[in-house]
mmCIF file with all atom_site columns, C-alpha atoms in Angstrom:
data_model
loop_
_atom_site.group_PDB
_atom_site.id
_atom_site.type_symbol
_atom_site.label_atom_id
_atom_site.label_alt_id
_atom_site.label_comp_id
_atom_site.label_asym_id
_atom_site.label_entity_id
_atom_site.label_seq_id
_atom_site.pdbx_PDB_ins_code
_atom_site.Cartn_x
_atom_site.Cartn_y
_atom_site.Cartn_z
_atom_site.occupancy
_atom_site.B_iso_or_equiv
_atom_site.pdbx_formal_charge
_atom_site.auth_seq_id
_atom_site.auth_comp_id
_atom_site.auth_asym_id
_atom_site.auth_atom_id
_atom_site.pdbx_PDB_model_num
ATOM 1   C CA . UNK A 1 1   ? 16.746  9.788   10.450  1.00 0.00 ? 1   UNK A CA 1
ATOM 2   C CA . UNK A 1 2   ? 16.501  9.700   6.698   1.00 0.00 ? 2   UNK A CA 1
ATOM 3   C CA . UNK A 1 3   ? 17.631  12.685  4.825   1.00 0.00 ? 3   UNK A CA 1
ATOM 4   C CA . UNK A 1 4   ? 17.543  11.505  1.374   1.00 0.00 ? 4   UNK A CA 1
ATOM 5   C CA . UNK A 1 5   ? 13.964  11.382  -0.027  1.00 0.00 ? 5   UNK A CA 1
ATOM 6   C CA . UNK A 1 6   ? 12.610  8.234   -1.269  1.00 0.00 ? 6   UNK A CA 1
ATOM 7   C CA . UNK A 1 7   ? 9.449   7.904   -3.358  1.00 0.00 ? 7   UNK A CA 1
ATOM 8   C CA . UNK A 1 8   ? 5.910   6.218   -1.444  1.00 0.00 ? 8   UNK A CA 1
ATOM 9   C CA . UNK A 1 9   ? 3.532   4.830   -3.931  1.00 0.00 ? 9   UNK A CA 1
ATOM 10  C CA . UNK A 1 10  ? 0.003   4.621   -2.490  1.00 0.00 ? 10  UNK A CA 1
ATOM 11  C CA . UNK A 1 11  ? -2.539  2.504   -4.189  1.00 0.00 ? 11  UNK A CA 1
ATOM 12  C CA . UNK A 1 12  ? -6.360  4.005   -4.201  1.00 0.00 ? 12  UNK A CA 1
ATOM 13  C CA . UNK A 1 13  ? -9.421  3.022   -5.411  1.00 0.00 ? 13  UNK A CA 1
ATOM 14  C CA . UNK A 1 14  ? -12.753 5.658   -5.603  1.00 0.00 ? 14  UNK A CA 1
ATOM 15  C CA . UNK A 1 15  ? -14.655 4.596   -3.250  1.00 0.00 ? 15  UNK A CA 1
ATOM 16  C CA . UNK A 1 16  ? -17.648 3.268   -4.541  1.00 0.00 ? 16  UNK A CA 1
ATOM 17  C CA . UNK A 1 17  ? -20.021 0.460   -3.027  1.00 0.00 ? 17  UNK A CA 1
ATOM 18  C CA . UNK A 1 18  ? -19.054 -2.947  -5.418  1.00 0.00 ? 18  UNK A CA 1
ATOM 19  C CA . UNK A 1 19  ? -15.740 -1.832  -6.383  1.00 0.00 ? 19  UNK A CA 1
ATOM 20  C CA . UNK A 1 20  ? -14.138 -1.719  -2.811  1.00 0.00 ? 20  UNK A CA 1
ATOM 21  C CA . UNK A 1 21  ? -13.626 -4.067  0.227   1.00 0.00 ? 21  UNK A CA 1
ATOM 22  C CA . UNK A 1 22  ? -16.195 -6.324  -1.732  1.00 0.00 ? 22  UNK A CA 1
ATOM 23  C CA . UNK A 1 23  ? -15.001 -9.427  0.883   1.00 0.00 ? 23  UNK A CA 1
ATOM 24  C CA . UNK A 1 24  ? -15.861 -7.611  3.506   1.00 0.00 ? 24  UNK A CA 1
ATOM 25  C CA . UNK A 1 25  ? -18.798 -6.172  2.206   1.00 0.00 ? 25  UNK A CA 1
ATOM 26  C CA . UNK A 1 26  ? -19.998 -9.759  1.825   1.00 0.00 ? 26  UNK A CA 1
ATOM 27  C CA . UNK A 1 27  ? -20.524 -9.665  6.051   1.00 0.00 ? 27  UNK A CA 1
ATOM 28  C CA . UNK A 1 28  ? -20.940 -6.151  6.486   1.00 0.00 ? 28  UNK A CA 1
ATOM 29  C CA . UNK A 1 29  ? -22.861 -4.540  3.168   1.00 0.00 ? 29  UNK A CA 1
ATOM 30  C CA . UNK A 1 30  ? -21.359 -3.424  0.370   1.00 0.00 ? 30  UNK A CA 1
ATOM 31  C CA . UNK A 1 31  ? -22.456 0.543   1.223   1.00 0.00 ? 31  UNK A CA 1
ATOM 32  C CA . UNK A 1 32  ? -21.086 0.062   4.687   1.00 0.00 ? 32  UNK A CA 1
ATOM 33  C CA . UNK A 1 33  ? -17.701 -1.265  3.201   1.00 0.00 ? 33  UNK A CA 1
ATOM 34  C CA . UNK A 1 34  ? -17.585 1.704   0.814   1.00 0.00 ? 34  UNK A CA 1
ATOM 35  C CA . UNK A 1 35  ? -17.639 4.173   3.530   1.00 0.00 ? 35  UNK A CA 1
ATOM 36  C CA . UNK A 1 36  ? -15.124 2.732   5.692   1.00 0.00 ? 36  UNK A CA 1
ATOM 37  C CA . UNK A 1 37  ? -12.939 2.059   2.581   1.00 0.00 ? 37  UNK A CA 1
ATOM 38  C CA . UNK A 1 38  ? -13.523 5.814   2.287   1.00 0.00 ? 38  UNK A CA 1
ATOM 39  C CA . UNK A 1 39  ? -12.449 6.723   6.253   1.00 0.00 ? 39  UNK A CA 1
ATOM 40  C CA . UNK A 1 40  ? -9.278  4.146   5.668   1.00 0.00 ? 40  UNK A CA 1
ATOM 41  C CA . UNK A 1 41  ? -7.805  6.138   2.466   1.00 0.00 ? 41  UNK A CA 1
ATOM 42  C CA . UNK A 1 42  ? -8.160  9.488   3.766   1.00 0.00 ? 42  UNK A CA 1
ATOM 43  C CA . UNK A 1 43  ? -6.522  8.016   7.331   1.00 0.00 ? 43  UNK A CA 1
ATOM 44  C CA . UNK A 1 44  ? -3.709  6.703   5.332   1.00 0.00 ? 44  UNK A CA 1
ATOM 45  C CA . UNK A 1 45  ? -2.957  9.815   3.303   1.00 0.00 ? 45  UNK A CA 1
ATOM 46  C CA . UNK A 1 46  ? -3.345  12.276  6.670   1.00 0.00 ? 46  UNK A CA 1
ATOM 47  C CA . UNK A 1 47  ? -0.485  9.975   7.751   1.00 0.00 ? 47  UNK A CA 1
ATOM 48  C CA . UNK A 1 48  ? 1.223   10.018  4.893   1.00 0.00 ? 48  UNK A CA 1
ATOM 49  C CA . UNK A 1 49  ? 1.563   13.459  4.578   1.00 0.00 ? 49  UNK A CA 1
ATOM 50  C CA . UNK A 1 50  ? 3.355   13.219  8.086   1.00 0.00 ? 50  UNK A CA 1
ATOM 51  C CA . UNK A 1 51  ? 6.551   11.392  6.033   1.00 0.00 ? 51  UNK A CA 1
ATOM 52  C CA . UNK A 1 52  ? 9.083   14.037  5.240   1.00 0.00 ? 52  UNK A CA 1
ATOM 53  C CA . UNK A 1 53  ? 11.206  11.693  4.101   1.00 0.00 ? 53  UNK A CA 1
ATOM 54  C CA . UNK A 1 54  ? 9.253   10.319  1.477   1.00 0.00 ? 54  UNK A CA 1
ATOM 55  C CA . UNK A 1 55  ? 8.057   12.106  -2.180  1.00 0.00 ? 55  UNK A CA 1
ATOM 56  C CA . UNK A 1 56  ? 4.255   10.906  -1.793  1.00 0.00 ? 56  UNK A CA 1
ATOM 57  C CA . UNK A 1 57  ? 2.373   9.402   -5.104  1.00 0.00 ? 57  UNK A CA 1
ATOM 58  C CA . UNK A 1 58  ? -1.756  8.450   -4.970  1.00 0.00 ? 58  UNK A CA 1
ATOM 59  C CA . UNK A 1 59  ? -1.519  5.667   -7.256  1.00 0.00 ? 59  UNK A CA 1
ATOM 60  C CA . UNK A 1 60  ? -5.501  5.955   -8.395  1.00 0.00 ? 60  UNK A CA 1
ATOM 61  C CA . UNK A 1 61  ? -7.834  4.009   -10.446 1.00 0.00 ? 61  UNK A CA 1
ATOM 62  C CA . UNK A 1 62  ? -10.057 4.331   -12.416 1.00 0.00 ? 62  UNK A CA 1
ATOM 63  C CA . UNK A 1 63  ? -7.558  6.096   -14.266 1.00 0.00 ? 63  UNK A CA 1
ATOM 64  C CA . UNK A 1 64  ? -9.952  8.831   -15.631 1.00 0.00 ? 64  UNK A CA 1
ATOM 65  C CA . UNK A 1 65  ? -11.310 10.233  -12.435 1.00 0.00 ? 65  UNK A CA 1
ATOM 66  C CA . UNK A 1 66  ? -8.408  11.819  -11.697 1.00 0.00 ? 66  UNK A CA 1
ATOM 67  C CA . UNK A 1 67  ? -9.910  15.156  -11.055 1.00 0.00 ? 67  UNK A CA 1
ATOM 68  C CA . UNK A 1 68  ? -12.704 13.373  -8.814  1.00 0.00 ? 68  UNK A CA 1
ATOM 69  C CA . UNK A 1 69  ? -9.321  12.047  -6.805  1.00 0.00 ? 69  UNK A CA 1
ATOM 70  C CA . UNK A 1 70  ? -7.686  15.454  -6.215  1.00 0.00 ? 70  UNK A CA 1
ATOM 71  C CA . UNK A 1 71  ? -11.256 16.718  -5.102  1.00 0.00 ? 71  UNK A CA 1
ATOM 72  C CA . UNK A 1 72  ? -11.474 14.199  -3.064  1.00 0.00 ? 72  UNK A CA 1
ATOM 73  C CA . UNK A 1 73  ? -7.680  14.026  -1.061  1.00 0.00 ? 73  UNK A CA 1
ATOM 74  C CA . UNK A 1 74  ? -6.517  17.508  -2.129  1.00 0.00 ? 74  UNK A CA 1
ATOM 75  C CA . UNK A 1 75  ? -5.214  18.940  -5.048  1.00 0.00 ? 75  UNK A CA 1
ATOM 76  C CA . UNK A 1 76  ? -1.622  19.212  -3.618  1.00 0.00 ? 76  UNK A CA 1
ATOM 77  C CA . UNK A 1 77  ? -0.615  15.684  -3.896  1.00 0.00 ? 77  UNK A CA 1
ATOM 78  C CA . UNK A 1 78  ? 0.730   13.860  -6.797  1.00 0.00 ? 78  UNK A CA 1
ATOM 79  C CA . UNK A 1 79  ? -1.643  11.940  -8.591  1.00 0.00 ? 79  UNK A CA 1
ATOM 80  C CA . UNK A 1 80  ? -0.613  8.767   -11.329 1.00 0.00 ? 80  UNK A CA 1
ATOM 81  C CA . UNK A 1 81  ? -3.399  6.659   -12.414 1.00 0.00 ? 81  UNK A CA 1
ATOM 82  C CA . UNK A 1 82  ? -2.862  2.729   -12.978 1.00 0.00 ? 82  UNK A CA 1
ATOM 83  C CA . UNK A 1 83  ? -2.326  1.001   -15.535 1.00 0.00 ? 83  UNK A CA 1
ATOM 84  C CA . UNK A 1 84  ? -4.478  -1.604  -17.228 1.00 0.00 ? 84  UNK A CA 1
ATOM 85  C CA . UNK A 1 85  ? -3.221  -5.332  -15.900 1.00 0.00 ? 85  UNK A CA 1
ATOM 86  C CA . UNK A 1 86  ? -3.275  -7.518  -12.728 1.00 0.00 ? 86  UNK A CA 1
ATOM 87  C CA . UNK A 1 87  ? -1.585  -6.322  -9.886  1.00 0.00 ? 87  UNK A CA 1
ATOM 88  C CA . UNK A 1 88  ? 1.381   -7.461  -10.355 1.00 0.00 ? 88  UNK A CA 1
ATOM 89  C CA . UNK A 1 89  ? 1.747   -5.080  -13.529 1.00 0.00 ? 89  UNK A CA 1
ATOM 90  C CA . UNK A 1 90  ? 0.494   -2.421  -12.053 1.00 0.00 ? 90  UNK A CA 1
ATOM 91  C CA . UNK A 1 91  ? 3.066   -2.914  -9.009  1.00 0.00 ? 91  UNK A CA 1
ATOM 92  C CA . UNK A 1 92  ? 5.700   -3.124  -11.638 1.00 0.00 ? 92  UNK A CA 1
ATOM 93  C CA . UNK A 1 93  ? 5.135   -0.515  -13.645 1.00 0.00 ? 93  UNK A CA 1
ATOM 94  C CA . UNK A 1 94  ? 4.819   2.072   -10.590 1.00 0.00 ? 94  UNK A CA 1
ATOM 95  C CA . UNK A 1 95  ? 8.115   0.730   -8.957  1.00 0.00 ? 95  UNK A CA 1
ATOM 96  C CA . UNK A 1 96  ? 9.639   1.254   -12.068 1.00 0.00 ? 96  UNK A CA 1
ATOM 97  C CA . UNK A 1 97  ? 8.200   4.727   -13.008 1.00 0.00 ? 97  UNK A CA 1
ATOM 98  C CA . UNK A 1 98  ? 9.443   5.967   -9.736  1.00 0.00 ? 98  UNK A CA 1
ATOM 99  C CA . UNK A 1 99  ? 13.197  4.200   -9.597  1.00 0.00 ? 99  UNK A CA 1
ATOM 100 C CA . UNK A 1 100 ? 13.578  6.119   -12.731 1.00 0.00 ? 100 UNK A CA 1
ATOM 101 C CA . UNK A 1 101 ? 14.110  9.428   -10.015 1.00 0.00 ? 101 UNK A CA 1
ATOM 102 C CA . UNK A 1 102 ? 14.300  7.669   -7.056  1.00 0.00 ? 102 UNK A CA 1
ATOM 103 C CA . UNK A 1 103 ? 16.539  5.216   -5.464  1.00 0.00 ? 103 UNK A CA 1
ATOM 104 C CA . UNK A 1 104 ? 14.088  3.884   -3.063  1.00 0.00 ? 104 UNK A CA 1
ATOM 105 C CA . UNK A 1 105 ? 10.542  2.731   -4.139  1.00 0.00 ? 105 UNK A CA 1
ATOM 106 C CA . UNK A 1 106 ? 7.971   1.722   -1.701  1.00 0.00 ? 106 UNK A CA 1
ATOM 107 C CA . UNK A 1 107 ? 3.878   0.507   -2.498  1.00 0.00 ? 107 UNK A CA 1
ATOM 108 C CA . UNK A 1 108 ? 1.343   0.293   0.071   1.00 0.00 ? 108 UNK A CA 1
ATOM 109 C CA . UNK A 1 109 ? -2.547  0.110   -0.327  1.00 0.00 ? 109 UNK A CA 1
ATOM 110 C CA . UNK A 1 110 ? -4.697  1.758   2.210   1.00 0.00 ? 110 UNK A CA 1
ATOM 111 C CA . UNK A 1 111 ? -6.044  -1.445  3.881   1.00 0.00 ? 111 UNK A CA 1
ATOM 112 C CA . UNK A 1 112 ? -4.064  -0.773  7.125   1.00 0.00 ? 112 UNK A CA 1
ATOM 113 C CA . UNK A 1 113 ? -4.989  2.522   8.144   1.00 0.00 ? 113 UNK A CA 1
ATOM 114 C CA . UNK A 1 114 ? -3.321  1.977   11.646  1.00 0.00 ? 114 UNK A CA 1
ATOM 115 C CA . UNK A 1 115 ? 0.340   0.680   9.902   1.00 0.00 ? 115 UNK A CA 1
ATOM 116 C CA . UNK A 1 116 ? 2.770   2.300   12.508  1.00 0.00 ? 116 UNK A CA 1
ATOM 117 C CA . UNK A 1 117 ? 4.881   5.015   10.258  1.00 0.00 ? 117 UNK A CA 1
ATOM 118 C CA . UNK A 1 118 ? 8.228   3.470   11.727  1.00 0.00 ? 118 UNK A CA 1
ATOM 119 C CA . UNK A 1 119 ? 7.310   0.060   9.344   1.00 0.00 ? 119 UNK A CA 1
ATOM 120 C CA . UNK A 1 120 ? 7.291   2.403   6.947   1.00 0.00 ? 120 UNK A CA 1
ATOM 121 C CA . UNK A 1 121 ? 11.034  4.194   8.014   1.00 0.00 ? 121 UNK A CA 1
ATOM 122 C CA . UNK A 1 122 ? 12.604  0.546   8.475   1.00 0.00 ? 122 UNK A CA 1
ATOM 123 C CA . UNK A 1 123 ? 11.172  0.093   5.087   1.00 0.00 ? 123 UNK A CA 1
ATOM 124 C CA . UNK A 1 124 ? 13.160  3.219   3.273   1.00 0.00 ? 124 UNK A CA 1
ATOM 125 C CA . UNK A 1 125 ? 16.505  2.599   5.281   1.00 0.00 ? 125 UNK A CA 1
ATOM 126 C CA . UNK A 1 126 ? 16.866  -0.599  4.779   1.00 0.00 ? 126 UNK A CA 1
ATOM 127 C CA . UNK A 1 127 ? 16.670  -0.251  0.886   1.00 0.00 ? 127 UNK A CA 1
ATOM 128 C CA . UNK A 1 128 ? 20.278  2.018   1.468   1.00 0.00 ? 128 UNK A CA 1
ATOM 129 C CA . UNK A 1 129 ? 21.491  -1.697  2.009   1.00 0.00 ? 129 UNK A CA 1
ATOM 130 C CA . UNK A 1 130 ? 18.754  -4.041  0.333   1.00 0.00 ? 130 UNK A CA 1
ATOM 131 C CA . UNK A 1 131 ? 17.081  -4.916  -3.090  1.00 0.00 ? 131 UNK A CA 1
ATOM 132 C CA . UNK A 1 132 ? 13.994  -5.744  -1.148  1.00 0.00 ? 132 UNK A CA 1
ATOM 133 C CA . UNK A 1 133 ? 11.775  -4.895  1.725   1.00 0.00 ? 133 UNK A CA 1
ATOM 134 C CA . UNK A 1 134 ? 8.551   -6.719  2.506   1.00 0.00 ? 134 UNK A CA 1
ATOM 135 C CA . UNK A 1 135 ? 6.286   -6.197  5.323   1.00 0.00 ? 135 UNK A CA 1
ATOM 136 C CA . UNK A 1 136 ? 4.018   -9.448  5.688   1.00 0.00 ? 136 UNK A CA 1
ATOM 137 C CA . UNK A 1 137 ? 0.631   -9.408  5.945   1.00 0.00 ? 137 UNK A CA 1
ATOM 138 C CA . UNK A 1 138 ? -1.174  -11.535 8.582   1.00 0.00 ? 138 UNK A CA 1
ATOM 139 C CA . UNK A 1 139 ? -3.275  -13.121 5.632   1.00 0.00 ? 139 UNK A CA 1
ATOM 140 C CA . UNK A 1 140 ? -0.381  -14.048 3.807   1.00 0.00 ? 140 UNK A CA 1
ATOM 141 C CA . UNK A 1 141 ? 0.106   -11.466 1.675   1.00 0.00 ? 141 UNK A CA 1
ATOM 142 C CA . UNK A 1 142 ? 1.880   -8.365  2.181   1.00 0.00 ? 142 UNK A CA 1
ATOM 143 C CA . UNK A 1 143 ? 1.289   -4.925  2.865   1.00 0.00 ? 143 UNK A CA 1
ATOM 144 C CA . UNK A 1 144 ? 4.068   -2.817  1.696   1.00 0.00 ? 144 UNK A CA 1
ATOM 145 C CA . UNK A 1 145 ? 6.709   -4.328  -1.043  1.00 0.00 ? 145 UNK A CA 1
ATOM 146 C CA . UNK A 1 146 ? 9.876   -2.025  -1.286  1.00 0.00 ? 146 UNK A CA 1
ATOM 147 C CA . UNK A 1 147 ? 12.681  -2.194  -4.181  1.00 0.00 ? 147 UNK A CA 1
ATOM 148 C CA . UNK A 1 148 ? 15.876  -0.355  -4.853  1.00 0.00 ? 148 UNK A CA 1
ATOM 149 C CA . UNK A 1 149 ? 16.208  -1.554  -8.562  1.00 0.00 ? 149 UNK A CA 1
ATOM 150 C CA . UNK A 1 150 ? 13.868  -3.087  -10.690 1.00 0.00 ? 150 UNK A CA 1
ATOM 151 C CA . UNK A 1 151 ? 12.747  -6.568  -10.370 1.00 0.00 ? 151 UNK A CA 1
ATOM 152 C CA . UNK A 1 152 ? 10.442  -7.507  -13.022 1.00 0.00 ? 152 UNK A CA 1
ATOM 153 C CA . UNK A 1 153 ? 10.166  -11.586 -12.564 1.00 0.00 ? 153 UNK A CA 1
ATOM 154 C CA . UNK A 1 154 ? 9.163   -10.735 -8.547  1.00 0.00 ? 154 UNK A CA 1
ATOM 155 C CA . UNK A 1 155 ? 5.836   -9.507  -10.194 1.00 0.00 ? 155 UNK A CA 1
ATOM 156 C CA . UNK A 1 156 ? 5.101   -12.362 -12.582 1.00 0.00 ? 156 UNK A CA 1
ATOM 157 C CA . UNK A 1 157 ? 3.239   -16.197 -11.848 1.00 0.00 ? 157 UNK A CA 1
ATOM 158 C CA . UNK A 1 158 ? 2.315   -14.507 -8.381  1.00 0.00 ? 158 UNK A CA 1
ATOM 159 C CA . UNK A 1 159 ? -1.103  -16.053 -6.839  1.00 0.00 ? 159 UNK A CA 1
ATOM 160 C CA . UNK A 1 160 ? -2.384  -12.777 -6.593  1.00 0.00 ? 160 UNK A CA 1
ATOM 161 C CA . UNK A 1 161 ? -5.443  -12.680 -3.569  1.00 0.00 ? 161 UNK A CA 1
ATOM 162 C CA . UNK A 1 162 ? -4.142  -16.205 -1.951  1.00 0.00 ? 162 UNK A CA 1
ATOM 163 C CA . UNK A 1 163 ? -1.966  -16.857 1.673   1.00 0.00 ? 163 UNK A CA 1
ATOM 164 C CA . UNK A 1 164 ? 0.731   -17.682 -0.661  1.00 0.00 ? 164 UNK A CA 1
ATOM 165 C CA . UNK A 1 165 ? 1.911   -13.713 -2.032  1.00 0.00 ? 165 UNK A CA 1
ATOM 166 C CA . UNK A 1 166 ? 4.189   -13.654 0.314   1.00 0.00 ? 166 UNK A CA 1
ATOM 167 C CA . UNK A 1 167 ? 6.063   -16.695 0.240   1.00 0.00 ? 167 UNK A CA 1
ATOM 168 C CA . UNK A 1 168 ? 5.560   -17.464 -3.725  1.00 0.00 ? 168 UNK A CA 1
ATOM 169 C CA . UNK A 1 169 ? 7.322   -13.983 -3.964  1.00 0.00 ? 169 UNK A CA 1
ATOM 170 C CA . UNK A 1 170 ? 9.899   -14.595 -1.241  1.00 0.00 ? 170 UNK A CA 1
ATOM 171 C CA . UNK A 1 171 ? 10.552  -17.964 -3.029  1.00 0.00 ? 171 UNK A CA 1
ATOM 172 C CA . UNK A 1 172 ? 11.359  -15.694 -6.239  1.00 0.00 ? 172 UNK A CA 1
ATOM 173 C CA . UNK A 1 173 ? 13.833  -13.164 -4.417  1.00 0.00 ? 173 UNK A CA 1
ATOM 174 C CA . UNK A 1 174 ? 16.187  -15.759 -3.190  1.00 0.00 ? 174 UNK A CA 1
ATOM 175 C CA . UNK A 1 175 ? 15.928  -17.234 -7.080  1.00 0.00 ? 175 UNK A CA 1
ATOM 176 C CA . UNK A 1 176 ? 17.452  -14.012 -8.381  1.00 0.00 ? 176 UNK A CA 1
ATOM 177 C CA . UNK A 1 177 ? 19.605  -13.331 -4.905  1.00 0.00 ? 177 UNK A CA 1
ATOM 178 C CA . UNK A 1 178 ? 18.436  -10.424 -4.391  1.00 0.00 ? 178 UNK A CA 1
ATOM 179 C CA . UNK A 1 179 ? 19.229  -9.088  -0.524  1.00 0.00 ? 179 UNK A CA 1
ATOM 180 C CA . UNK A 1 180 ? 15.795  -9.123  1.481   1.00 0.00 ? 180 UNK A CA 1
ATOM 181 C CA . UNK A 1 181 ? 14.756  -7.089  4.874   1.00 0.00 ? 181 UNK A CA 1
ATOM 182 C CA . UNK A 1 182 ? 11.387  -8.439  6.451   1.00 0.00 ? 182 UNK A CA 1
ATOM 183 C CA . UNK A 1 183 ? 9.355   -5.818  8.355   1.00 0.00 ? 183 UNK A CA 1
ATOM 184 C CA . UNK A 1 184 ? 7.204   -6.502  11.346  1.00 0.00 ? 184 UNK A CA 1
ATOM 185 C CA . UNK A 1 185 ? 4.146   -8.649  10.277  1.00 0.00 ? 185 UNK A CA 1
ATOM 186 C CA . UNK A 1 186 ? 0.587   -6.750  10.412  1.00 0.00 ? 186 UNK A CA 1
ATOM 187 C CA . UNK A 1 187 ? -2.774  -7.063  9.385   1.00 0.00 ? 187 UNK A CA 1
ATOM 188 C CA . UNK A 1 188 ? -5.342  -5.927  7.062   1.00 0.00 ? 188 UNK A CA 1
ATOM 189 C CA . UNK A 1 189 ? -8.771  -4.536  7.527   1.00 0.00 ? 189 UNK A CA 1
ATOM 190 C CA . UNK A 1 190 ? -10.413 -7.542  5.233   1.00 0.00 ? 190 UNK A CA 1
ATOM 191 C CA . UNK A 1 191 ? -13.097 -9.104  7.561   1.00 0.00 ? 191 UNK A CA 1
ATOM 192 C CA . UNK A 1 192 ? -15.569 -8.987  10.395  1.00 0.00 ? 192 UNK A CA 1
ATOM 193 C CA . UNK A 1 193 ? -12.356 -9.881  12.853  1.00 0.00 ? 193 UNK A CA 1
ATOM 194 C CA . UNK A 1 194 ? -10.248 -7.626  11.126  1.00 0.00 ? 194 UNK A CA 1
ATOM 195 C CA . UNK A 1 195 ? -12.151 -4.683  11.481  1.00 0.00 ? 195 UNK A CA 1
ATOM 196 C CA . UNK A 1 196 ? -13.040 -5.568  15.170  1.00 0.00 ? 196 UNK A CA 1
ATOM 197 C CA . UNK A 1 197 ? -9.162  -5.704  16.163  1.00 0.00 ? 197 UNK A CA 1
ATOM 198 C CA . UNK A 1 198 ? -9.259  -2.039  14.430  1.00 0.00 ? 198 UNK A CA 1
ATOM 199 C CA . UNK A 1 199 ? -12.103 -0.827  16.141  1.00 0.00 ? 199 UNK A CA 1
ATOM 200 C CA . UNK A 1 200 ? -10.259 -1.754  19.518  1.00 0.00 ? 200 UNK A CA 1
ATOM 201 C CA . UNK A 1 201 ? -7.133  0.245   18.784  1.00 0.00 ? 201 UNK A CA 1
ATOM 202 C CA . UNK A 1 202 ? -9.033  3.791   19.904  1.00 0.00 ? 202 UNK A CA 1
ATOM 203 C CA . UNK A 1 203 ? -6.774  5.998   18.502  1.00 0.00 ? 203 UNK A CA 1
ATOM 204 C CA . UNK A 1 204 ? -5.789  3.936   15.037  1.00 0.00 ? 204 UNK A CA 1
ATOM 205 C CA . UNK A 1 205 ? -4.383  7.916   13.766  1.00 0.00 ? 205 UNK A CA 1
ATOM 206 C CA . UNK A 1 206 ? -1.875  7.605   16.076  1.00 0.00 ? 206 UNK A CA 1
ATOM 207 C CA . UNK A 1 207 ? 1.533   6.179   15.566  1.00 0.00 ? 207 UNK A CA 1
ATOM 208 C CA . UNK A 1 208 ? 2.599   3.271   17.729  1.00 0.00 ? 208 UNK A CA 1
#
């Protein structure tokens, strides 16, 4: 059990039909994408709530909307809205905002809306012990990146949107040694096959 909390940064977009899950929406239609982006966020944050552990942060863009947000997932949470940059930046500069009162920072995006909470748990402990956690992404890419102190070079030269996040960034913690825990590999909901392994899982708001 984890008694100290730790701080969960959660990466949202509003979502509207162009702006969201536009590689899927390439198979599926962009409107259709839109709404299931939709039904994937507000999975992810019912789940969320769930972590007691964890101080929970919607990381929201566009940055302006941010009364649209709390309409939208509830006024209760805590709402930051991203910064201008890639997403490596914007990573950075969340990490950092919340190891300023936290000794544990964690990011995830809202592309896995079945992620089993316990990835998430390994996550927290093992950054009692670790610079880094990573949980890899089936695509190559990951989808949750956890520090205990800053890291500013993991961020920078990545390939952001290529099979090659993961190990380019991998390749940059052993450069600066920091200590690295791997989580169990999952997937994201990016394509046609993606979205048919979800649909299988028939009850994806339930923890495995």
């Amino acid at each position: 059990m984890i008694n100290d909390p730790a701080s969960l940064l959660v990466f949202v977009k509003y979502p509207r039909a162009g702006r969201v899950k536009t590689r899927l929406g390439a198979e599926i239609g962009l409107d259709t994408a839109a709404r299931l982006y939709r039904e994937f966020a507000e999975i992810c944050v019912r789940r969320f709530r769930r972590l007691n552990w964890a101080d929970f942060i919607i990381y929201f863009d566009p940055p302006e909307e941010e009364a649209t947000f709390r309409a939208w997932l509830g006024d209760d949470l805590t709402y930051w809205p991203q910064p201008s940059g890639d997403l490596g930046e914007r990573l950075r500069r969340g990490l950092e905002r919340m190891l300023e009162t936290s000794g544990r920072a964690l990011a995830v995006g809202t592309d896995s809306p079945d992620l089993p909470l316990a990835y998430l748990e390994q996550a927290a402990a093992a950054l009692r012990t670790h610079d880094l956690a990573a949980g890899p992404a089936a695509d190559g890419g990951y989808y949750l990146i956890g520090l205990s102190r800053p890291a500013p070079e993991l961020f920078e030269g990545v390939p952001w949107s290529t099979p090659r996040v993961l190990r380019v960034t991998l390749e940059k913690a052993a450069q600066l040694g920091l200590a690295v825990e791997i989580l169990p590999e999952w997937y994201d909901v990016d394509t046609v096959e993606d979205l048919k392994r979800w649909e299988r899982r028939t009850t994806p708001d339930t923890d495995q």
